[in-house]
Tab-separated table of C-alpha atoms in Angstrom:
chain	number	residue	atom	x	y	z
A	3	UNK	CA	0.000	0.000	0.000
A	4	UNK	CA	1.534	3.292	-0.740
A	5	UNK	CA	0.133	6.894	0.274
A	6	UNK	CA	1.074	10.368	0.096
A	7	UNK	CA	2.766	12.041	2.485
A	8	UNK	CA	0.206	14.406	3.077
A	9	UNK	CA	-2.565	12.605	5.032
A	10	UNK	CA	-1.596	8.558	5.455
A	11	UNK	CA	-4.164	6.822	7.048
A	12	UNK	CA	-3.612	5.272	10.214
A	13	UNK	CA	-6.415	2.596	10.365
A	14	UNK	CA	-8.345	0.625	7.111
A	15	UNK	CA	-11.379	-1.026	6.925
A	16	UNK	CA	-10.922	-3.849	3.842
A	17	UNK	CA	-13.873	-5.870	3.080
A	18	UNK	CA	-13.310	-9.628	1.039
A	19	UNK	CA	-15.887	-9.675	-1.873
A	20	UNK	CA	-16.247	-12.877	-3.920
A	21	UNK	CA	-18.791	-11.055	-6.210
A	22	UNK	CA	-18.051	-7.867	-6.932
A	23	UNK	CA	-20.468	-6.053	-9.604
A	24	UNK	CA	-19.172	-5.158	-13.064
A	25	UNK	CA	-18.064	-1.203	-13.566
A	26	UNK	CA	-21.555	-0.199	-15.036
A	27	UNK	CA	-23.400	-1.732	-11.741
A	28	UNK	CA	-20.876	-0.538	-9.018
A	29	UNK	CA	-22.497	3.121	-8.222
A	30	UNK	CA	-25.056	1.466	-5.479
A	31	UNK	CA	-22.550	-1.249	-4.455
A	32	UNK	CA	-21.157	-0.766	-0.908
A	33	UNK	CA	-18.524	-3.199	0.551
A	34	UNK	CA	-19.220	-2.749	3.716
A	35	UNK	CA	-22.797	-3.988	3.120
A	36	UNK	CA	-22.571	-7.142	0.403
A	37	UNK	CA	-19.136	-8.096	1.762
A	38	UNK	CA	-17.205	-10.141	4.284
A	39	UNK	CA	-15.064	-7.559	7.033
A	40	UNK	CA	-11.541	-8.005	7.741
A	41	UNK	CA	-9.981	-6.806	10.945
A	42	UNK	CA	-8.988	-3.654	10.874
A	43	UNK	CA	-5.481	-2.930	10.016
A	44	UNK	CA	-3.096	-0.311	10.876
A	45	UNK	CA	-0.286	0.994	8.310
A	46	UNK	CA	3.261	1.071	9.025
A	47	UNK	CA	4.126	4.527	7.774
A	48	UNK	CA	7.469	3.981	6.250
A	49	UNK	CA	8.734	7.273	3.791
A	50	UNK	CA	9.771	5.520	0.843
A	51	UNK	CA	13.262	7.347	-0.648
A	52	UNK	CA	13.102	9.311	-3.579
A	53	UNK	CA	9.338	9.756	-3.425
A	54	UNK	CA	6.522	11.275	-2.309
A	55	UNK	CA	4.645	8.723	-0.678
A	56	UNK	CA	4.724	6.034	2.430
A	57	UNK	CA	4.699	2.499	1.414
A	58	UNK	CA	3.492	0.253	4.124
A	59	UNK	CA	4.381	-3.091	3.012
A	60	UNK	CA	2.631	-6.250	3.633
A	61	UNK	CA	-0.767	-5.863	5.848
A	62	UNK	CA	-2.185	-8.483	7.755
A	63	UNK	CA	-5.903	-9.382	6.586
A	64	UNK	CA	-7.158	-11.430	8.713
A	65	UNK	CA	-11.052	-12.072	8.850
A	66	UNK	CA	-13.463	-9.722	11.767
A	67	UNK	CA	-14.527	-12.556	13.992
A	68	UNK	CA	-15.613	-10.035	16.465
A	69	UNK	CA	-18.862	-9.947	16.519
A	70	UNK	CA	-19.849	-6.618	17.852
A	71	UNK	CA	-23.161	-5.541	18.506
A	72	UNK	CA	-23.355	-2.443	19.702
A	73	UNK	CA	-23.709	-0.224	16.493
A	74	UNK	CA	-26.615	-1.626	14.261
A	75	UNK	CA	-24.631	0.339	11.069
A	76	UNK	CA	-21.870	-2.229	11.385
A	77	UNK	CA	-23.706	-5.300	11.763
A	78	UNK	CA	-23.174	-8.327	8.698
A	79	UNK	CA	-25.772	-7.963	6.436
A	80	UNK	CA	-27.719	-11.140	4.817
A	81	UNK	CA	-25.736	-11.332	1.817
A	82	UNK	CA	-22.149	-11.004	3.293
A	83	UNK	CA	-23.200	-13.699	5.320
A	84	UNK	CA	-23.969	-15.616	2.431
A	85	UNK	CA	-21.415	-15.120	0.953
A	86	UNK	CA	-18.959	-15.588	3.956
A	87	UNK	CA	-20.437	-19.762	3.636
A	88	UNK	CA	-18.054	-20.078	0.748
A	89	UNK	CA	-14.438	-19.180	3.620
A	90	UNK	CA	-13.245	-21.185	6.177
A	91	UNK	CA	-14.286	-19.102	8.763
A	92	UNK	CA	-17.835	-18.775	7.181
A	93	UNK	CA	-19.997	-20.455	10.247
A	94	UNK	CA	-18.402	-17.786	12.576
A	95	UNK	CA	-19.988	-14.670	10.257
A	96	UNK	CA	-22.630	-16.322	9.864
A	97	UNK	CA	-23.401	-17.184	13.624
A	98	UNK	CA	-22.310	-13.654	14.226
A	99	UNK	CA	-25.080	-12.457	11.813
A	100	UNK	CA	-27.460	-14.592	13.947
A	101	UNK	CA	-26.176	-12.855	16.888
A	102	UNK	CA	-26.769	-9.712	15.657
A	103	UNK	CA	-30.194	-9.909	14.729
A	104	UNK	CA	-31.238	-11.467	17.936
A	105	UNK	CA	-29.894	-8.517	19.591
A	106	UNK	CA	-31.876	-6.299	17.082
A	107	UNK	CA	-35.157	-8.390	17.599
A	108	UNK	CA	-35.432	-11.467	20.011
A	109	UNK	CA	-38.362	-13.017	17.613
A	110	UNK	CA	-35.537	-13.465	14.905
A	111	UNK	CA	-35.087	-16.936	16.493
């Protein structure tokens, strides 16, 4: 990952999307909704010589097994769920999508 000098990021959310839409059908498409989260993952901010930018080399992506529930706008949705049966650690998401909307509605069981 390289960035400019001017405002690196500290912190990145990267989502894992087996199906991602073609160019023409991306405008609605949000990762963070149709996709699988990774842990968040924090940039070493190395200057890289001769340039303007900060490369950061190798980042570890490593699958959110988490499971928060305290902020509904972060919660797996159905399809990333889905879709998260296809990785090894696809019955965690999808037990934490369970999870989640239990704690959103009891009933869901």
């Amino acid at each position: 990952l390289a960035q400019t000098l001017r405002a690196p990021a500290t912190k990145l959310r990267i989502y894992s999307c087996l199906d991602v839409p073609s160019i023409a059908e991306r405008g609605r498409f949000k990762p963070s909704k149709n996709c699988v989260p990774m842990e968040e993952v924090k940039p070493n901010l190395w200057e890289s010589s001769g340039t303007s930018s900060y490369e950061s080399g190798k980042l570890p992506l490593v699958t959110d097994t988490s499971c928060q529930i305290s902020d509904p706008d972060t919660f797996i949705t159905f399809e990333a769920a889905r879709e998260a049966q296809a990785w090894d650690q696809g019955d965690t998401i999808v037990a934490c999508y369970c999870l989640q909307q239990f704690s959103l509605d009891a009933s869901f069981v």
